[in-house]
XYZ file of C-alpha atoms in Angstrom:
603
model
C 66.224 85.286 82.237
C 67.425 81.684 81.269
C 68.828 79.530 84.137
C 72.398 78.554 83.594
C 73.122 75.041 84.835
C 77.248 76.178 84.955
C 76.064 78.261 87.814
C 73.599 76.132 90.342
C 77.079 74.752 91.727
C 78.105 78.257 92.901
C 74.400 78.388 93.974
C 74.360 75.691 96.206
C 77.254 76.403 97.970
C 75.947 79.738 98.504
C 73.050 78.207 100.094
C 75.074 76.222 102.514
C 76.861 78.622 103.756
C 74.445 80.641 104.481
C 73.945 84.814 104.511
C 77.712 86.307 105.199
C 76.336 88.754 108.044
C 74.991 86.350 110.168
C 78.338 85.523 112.601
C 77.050 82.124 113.268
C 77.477 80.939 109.614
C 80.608 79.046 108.319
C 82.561 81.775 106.085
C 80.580 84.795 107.995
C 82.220 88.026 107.730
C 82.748 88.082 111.367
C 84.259 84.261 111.879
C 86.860 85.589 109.025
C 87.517 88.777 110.889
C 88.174 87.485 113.862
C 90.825 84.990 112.089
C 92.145 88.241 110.098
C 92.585 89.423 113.761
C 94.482 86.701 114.676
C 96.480 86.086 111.826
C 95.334 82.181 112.086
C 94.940 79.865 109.130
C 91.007 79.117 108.523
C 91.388 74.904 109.280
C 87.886 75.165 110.078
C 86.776 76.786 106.952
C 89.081 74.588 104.526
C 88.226 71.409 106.707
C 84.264 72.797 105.925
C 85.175 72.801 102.423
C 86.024 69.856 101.995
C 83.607 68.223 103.821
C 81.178 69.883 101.280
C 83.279 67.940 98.540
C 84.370 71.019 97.255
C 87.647 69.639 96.572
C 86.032 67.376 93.671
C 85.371 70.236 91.444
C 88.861 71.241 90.881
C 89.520 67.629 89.706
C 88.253 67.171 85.924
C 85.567 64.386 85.199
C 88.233 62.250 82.882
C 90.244 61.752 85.785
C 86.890 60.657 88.623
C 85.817 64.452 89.608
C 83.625 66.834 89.074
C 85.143 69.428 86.906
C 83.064 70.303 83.715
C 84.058 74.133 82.762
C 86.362 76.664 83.638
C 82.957 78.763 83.568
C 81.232 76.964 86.321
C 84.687 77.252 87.997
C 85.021 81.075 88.224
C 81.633 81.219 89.501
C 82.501 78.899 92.558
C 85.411 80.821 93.232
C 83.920 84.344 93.457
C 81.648 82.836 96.103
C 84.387 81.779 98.301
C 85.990 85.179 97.753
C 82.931 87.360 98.357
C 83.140 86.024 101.835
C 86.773 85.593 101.907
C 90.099 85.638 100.002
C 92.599 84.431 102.570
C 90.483 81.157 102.874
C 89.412 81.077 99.236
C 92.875 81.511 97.797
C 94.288 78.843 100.242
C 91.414 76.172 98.600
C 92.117 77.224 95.069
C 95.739 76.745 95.339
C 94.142 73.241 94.162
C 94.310 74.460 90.797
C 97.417 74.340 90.263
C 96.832 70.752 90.086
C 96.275 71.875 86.122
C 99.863 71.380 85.936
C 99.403 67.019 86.525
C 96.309 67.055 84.186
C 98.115 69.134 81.799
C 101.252 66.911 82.090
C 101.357 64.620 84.344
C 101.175 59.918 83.477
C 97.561 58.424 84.223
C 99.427 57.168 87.269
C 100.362 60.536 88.312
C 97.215 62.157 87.473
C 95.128 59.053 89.324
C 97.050 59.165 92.189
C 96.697 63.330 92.587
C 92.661 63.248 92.283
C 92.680 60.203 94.839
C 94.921 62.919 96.992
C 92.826 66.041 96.980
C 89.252 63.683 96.820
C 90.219 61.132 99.586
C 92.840 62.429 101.598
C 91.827 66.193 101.391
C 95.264 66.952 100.140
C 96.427 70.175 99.470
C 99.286 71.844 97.136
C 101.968 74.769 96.952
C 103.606 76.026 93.719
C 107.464 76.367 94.587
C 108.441 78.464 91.938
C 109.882 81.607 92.881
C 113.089 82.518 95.108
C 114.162 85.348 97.452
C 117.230 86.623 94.699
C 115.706 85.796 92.014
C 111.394 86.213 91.762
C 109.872 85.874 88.875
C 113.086 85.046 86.704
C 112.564 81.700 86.861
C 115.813 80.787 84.478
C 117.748 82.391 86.973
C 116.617 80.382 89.785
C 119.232 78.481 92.262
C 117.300 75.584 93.090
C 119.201 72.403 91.697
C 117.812 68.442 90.852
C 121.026 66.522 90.538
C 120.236 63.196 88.605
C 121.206 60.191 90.720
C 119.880 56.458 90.714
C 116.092 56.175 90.529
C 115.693 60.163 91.182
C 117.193 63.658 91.649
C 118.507 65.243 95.047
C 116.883 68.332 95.864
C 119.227 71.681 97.468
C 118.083 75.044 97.850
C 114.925 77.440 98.650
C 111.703 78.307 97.383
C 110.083 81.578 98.973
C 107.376 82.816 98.850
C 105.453 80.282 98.408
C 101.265 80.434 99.587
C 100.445 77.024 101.191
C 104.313 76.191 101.536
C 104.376 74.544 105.188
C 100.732 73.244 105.194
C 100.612 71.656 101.668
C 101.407 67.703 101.216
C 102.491 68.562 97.740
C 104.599 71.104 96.250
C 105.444 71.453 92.778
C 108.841 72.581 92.343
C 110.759 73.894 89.191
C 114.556 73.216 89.513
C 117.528 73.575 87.097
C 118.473 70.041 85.996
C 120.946 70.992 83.798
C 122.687 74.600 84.593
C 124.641 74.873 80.909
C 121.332 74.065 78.692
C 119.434 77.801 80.065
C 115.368 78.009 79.366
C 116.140 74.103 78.127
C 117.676 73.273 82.430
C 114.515 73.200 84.085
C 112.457 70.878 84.912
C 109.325 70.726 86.780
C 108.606 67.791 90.246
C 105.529 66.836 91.622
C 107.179 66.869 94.749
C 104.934 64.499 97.861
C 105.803 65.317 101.372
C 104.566 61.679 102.383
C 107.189 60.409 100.787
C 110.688 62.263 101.834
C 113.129 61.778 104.234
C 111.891 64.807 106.505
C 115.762 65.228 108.030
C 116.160 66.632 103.817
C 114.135 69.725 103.571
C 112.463 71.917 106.472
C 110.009 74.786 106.722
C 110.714 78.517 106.310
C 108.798 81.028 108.623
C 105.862 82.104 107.900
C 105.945 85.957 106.318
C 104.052 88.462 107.876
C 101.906 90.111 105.131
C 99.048 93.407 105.256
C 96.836 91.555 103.388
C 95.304 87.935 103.737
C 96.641 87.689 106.928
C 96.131 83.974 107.693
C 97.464 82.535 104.475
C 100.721 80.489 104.719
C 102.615 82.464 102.725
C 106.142 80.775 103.800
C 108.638 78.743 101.861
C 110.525 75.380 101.571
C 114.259 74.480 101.915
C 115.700 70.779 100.472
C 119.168 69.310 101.468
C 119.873 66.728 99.216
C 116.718 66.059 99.289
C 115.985 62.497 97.492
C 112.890 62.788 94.978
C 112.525 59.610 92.875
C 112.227 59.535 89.477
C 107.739 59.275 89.464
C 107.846 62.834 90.812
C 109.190 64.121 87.601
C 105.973 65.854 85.848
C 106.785 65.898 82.233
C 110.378 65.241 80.652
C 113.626 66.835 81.743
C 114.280 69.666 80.300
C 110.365 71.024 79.736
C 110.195 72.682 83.231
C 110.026 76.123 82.193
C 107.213 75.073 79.375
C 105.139 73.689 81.522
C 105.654 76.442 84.006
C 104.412 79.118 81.277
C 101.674 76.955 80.273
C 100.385 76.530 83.570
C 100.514 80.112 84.306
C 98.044 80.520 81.274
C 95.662 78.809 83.407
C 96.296 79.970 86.525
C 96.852 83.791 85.665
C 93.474 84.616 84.269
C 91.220 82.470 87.102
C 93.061 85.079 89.582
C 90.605 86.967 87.873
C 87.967 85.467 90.039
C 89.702 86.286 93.247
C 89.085 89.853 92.541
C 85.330 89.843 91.139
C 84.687 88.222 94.920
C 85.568 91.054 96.572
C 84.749 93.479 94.194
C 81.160 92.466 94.964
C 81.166 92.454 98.416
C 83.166 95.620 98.071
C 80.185 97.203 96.273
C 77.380 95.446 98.291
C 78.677 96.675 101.262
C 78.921 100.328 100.409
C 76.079 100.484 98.437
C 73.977 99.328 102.206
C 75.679 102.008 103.688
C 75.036 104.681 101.213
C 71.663 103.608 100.768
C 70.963 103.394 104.813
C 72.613 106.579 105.674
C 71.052 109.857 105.568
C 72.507 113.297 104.956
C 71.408 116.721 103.836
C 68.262 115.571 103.983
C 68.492 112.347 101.862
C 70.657 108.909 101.670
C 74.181 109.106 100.452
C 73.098 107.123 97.553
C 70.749 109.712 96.033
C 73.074 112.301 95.985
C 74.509 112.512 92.503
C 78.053 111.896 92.957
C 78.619 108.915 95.087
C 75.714 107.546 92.876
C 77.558 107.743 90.191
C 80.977 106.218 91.726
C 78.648 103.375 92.830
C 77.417 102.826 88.836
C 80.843 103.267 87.541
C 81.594 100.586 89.925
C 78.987 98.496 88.776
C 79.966 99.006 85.344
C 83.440 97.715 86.100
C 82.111 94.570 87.243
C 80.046 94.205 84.332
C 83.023 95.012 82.068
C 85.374 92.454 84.018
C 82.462 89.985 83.874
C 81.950 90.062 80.344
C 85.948 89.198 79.772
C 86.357 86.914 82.916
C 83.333 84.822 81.796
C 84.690 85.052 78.209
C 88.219 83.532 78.799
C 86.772 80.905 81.040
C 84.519 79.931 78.155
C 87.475 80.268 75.965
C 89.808 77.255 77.899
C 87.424 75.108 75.919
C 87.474 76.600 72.629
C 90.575 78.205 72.088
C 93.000 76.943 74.541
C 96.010 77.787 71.575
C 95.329 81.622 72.223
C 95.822 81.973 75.906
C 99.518 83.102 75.949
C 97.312 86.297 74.857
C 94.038 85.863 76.456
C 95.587 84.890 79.560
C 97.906 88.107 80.006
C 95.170 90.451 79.010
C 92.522 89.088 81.356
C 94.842 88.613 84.148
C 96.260 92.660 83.652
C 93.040 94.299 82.961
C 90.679 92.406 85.070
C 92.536 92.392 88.781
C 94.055 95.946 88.121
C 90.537 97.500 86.931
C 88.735 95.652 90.022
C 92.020 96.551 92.519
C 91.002 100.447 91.635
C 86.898 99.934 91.609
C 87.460 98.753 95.301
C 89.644 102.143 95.791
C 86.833 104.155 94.298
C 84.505 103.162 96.324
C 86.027 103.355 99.217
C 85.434 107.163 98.872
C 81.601 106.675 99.539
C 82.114 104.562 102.508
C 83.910 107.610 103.820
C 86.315 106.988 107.340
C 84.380 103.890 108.012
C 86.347 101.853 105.205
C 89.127 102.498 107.435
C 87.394 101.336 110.896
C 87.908 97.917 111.537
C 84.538 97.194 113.536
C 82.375 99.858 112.355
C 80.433 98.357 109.140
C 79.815 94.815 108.104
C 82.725 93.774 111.030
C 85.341 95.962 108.939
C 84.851 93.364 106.268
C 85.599 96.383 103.214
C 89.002 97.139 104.357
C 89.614 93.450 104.673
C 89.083 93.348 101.017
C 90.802 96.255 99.992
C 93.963 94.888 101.776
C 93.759 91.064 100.813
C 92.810 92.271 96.969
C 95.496 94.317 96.285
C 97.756 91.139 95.770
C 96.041 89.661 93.622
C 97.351 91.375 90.433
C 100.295 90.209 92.028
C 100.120 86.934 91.941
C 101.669 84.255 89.260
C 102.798 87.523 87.269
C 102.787 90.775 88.372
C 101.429 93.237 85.474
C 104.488 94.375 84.663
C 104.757 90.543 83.265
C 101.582 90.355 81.839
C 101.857 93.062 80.075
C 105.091 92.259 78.697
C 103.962 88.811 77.338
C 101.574 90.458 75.542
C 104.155 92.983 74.359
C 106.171 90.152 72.567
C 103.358 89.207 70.998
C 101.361 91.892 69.555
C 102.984 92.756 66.382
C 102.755 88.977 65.332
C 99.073 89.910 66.729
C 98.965 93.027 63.969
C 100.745 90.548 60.966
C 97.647 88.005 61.656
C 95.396 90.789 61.398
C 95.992 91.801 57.657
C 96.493 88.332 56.571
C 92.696 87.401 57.074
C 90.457 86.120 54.216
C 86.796 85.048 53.775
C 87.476 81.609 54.730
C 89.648 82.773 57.954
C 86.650 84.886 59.122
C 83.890 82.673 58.746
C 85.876 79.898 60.847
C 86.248 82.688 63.085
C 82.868 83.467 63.614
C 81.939 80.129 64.267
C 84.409 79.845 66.890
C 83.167 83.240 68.453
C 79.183 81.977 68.558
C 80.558 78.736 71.043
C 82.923 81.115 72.927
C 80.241 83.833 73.733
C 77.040 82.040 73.855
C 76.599 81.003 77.673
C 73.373 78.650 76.410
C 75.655 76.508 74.305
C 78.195 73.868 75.808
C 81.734 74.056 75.281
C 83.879 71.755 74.263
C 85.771 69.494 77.153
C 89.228 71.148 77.732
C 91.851 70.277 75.910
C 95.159 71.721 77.678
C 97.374 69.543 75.203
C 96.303 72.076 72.702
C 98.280 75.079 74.516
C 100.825 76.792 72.894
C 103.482 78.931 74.412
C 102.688 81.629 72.011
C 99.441 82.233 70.192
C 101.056 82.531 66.574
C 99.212 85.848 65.685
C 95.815 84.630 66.853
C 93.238 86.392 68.912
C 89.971 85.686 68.224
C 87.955 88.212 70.945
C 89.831 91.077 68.807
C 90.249 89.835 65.360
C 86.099 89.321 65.761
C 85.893 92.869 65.966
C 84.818 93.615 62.235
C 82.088 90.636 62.361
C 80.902 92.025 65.700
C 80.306 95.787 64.129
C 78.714 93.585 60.915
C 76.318 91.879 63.437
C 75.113 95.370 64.862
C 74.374 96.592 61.932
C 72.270 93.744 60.843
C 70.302 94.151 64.231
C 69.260 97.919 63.002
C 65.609 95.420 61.391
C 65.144 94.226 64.939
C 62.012 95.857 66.548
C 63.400 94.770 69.989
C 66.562 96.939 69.411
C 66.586 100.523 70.988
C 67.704 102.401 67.749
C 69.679 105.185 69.896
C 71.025 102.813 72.011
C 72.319 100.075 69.183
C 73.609 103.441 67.149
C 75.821 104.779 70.279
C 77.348 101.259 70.323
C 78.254 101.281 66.672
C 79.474 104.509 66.874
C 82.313 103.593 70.458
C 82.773 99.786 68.355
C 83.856 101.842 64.783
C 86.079 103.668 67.073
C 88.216 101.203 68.450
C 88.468 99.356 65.413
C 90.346 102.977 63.971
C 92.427 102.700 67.155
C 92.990 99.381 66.727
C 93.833 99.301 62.892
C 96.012 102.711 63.811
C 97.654 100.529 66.664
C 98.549 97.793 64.015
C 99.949 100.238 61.843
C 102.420 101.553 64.022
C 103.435 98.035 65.466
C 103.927 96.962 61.619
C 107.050 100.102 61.034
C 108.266 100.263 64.451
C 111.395 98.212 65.600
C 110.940 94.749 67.321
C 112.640 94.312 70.851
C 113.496 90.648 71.984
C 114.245 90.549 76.010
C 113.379 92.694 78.733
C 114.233 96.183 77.356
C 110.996 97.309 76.183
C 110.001 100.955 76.064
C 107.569 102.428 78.406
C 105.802 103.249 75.083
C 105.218 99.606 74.170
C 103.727 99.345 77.625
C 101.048 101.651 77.060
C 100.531 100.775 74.216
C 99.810 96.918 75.877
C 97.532 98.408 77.861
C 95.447 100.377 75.272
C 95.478 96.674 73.712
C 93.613 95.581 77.178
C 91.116 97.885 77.035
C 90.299 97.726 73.430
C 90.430 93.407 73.931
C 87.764 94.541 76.871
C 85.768 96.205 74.555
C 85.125 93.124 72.181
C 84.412 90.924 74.507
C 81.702 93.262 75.608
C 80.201 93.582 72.179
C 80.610 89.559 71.598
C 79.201 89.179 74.998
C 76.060 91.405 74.685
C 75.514 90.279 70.696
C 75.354 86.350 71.261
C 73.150 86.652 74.779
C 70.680 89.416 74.270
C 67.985 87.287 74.278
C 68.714 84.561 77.192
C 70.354 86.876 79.957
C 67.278 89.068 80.841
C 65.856 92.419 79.971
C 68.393 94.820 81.486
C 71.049 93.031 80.004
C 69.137 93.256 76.667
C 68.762 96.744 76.716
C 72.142 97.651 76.613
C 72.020 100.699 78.027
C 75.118 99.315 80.389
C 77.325 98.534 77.544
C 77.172 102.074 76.101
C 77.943 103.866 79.355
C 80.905 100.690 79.605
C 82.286 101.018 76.036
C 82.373 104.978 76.993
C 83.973 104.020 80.058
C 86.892 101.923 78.192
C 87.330 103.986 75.491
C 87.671 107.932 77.487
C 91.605 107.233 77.730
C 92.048 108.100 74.516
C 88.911 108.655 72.803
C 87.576 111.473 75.235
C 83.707 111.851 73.877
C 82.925 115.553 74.120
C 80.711 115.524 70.983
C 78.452 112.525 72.180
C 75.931 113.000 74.110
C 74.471 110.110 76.353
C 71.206 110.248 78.163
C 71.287 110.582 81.948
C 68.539 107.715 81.464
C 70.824 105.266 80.945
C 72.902 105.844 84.314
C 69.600 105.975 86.162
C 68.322 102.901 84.961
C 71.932 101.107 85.383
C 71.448 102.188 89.103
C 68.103 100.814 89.412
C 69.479 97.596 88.466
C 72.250 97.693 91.132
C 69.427 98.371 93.820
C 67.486 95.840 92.271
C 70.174 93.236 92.165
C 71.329 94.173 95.615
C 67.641 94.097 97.431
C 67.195 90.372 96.005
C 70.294 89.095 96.963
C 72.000 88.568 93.698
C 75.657 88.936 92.333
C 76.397 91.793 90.818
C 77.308 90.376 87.416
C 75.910 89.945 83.774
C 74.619 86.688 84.869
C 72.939 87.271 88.631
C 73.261 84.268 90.209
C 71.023 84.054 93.397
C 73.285 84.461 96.596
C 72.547 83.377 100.013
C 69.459 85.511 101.590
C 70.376 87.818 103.696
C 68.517 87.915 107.679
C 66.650 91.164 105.809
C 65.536 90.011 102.823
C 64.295 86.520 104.443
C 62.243 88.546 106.912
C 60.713 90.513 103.760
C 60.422 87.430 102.212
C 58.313 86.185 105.087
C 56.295 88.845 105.207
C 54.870 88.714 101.997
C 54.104 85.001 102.482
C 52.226 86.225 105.490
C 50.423 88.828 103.583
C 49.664 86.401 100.766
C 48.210 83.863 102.779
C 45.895 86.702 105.067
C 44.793 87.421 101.286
């Protein structure tokens, strides 16, 4: 397998911090138990972070830091969340400093990397209020132009990082007549208020990430000169939505964290503990909810990796890509984490029996992440206003159209080639019909049919995937042509209908990026990936809602062998993912690692 440079970041962090079980390492599942226990803030852990210089990666290099991709990105993140999402949610509320780079002068932007490289600085996004949520037009929050800057009344809550962060981007109605058109969005810097002109709301006691400062912020005519306006009046709620298109989607990497440690930890118990006369693992059903698990992460890899990669290519298209990766990626992990739980048995519910109860601290901190900067119910209803200019794009396509497209899809999916740096002045509040990962689908089934002359291909194998990628083109084309004579709906009142039928759009937008993902990287991402034995049982997997496959038949082979490669994976400490990064060794697998030296040298 061919060593991705994108990923020896996340590798070398992993390193430092050492195996998760030993309770003497920084981030140890123990250390963030205890802290769970306690409800504290992890200072030490964030403090640690920062030390590492952590902090320089989520400022880009055209502005002094060390940001290259969104793809190396992700992969940092899902190390910090393996080990633990209160602390690794409090760091990465750093990206929201997307919204300065996006938007914000050189000064502005200079001055913000100096703040989270040299000062350690920290952020909050101040968006949402207690009446109001996510109806951000609605909001009561008020910046009353005065000389040299705006005063400041009202409350934002809840707000993660709202008490502890130095800055605090705030969206408040500058002009209440002028609707989406009155908002506009401040940089806001502690440092620099009169602190007797906005205070501290109490922190709110959650179930999940326990520690996190998940509180809010009050202003009183609070005085905010005129350099902490990000943008021009007016475009608050543009750059709010365009920020979320960032931000929405890398939640995604919150939830592939501790949907590995999820698995990992289940699969050592299952594979450790005997009964009826073998381990929990070999018995056929909680081996298969362990491989259906797998295959989730696998699936959610292959579209989490995808729309990283995609920031860089098509940054235009994520009013789309962004909804559908941040619905069908947290919700499908949020589940896999419930599923297994069934295998773990009354121990995921124990708080000190297995791995220091670190599985139910997952389960609990993960199940706000689909939550966050959107619920689904948003997501999905993005996507809703956009799908039937999604199904018009579609059937105006032409030779020329496709081969640009194609082009575009080989940079996207290819994890050997570099992407482009990030543009976010190309994002668009809506992606004007396009959607590449989907509208690729014809080219993709065109490219598996040329690879039917490859002697490397499994012919059953490469035939099964034709058959599930034929079939959701027919659902897709019969999607398109019910969009194209159905009534359009502006506004909230969308049928329940139109929901489903945003979600069957998920799935099937899962099911390309699979295909792209497997036909550009069969060759570089190592033999089991090649095989693709995995994406048959996951293209199965996606499509059973509504394709239920009584008539085909797959081998039992193919499950077997998927679950070899879990055990595999597992035994040499790697993440469970299409690309298997090496994690920190665990105490075991050092101590096997050890003795084969020994045994090598005595030879």
């Amino acid at each position: 397998m061919q060593q991705l440079k994108q990923y020896w970041v996340a590798e070398a962090l992993e390193r430092d911090l050492g195996d998760p079980g030993n309770p003497d390492n920084m981030m140890s599942w123990k250390q963030v138990i205890d802290l769970d226990e306690r409800e504290a803030f992890p200072h030490e852990i964030i403090e640690w972070l920062y030390n590492w210089k952590l902090s320089h990666y989520y400022v880009p290099e055209w502005v002094g830091g060390e940001f290259t991709s969104f793809e190396e990105f992700v992969s940092i993140v899902r190390v910090l969340c393996r080990r633990d999402q209160t602390a690794g949610i409090a760091f990465t509320t750093l990206f929201w400093s997307f919204l300065c780079w996006m938007a914000g002068t050189e000064e502005q932007k200079q001055k913000l990397a100096s703040f989270i490289k040299d000062q350690n600085g920290a952020m909050c996004l101040a968006y949402s209020e207690r009446a109001h949520g996510s109806d951000l037009i609605a909001g009561d929050v008020t910046a009353t132009k005065v000389p040299g800057g705006y005063l400041l009344n009202g409350e934002k809550w809840p707000i993660n990082r709202a008490t502890i962060s130095g800055v605090s981007f705030v969206i408040a109605k500058t002009d209440a007549s002028a609707g989406s058109r009155g908002l506009s969005l401040f940089m806001v810097e502690k440092a620099r208020l009169d602190s007797a002109t906005y205070y501290n709301l109490p922190k709110t006691l959650t179930h999940g990430v326990r520690g996190s400062d998940i509180s809010g912020i009050g202003f009183k005519d609070c005085f905010v000169p005129d350099d902490m306006l990000l943008g021009k009046e007016g475009a608050g709620l543009e750059l709010a939505l365009k920020g979320f298109q960032i931000t929405r989607p890398l939640c995604a990497a919150f939830s592939h964290g501790a949907a590995d440690t999820a698995l990992r930890t289940t699969l050592k118990f299952a594979m450790g503990r005997e009964l009826y006369g073998k381990t929990v693992f070999d018995i056929p059903q909680p081996k298969r909810t362990l491989v259906d698990a797998f295959l989730d992460i696998l699936i959610c890899d292959c579209e989490t990796i995808g729309v990283a990669r995609g920031f860089h290519v098509v940054p235009e298209q994520f009013s789309v890509w962004g909804a559908v990766v941040k619905y069908q990626v947290t919700v499908a992990l949020e589940k896999m984490i419930q599923d297994v739980s069934v295998v773990l048995g009354s121990r995921f519910y124990m708080r000190d029996e297995h791995d220091f109860g670190i599985f139910q601290k997952q389960l609990r901190d993960n199940a706000i992440i689909s939550m966050f900067d959107g619920s689904s119910i948003v997501n999905l209803h993005a996507l809703i206003l956009q799908m039937r200019s999604l199904a018009k794009h579609r059937a105006k396509r032409n030779d020329k159209t496709m081969e640009a497209l194609q082009s575009r899809l080989e940079v996207n999916f290819s994890l050997d080639k570099p992407v482009p740096r990030y543009a976010p002045e190309k994002m668009d509040l809506f992606s004007r019909g396009a959607d590449d990962s989907l509208q690729g689908l014809e080219i993709a089934i065109a490219q598996l049919h040329d690879l039917k002359d490859q002697s490397d291909v499994n012919a059953e194998v490469l035939e099964q995937i034709i058959t599930f990628a034929s079939c959701a083109l027919e659902e897709l084309n019969a999607q398109d042509e019910y969009l194209a004579t159905s009534a359009f709906e502006f506004g909230h009142d969308q049928s329940p209908e139109l929901f489903e039928l945003a979600k069957k759009y998920c799935a099937l937008h899962a099911v390309a990026t699979c295909l792209h993902m497997w036909i550009y990287n069969r060759k570089n991402l190592g033999e089991f990936f090649a095989k693709g034995e995995w994406l048959v049982l996951s293209l199965a997997r996606l499509l059973r809602s509504f394709r239920p496959w009584h008539n085909l038949t797959i081998s039992p082979v193919y499950v077997e062998n998927v679950a070899q490669e879990l055990v595999k994976l597992y035994n040499e400490d790697k993440m469970f993912s299409i690309v298997p990064f090496q994690l920190a060794k665990t105490e075991t697998q050092k101590d096997k690692t050890n003795a084969a030296s020994e045994l090598q040298l005595q030879a």
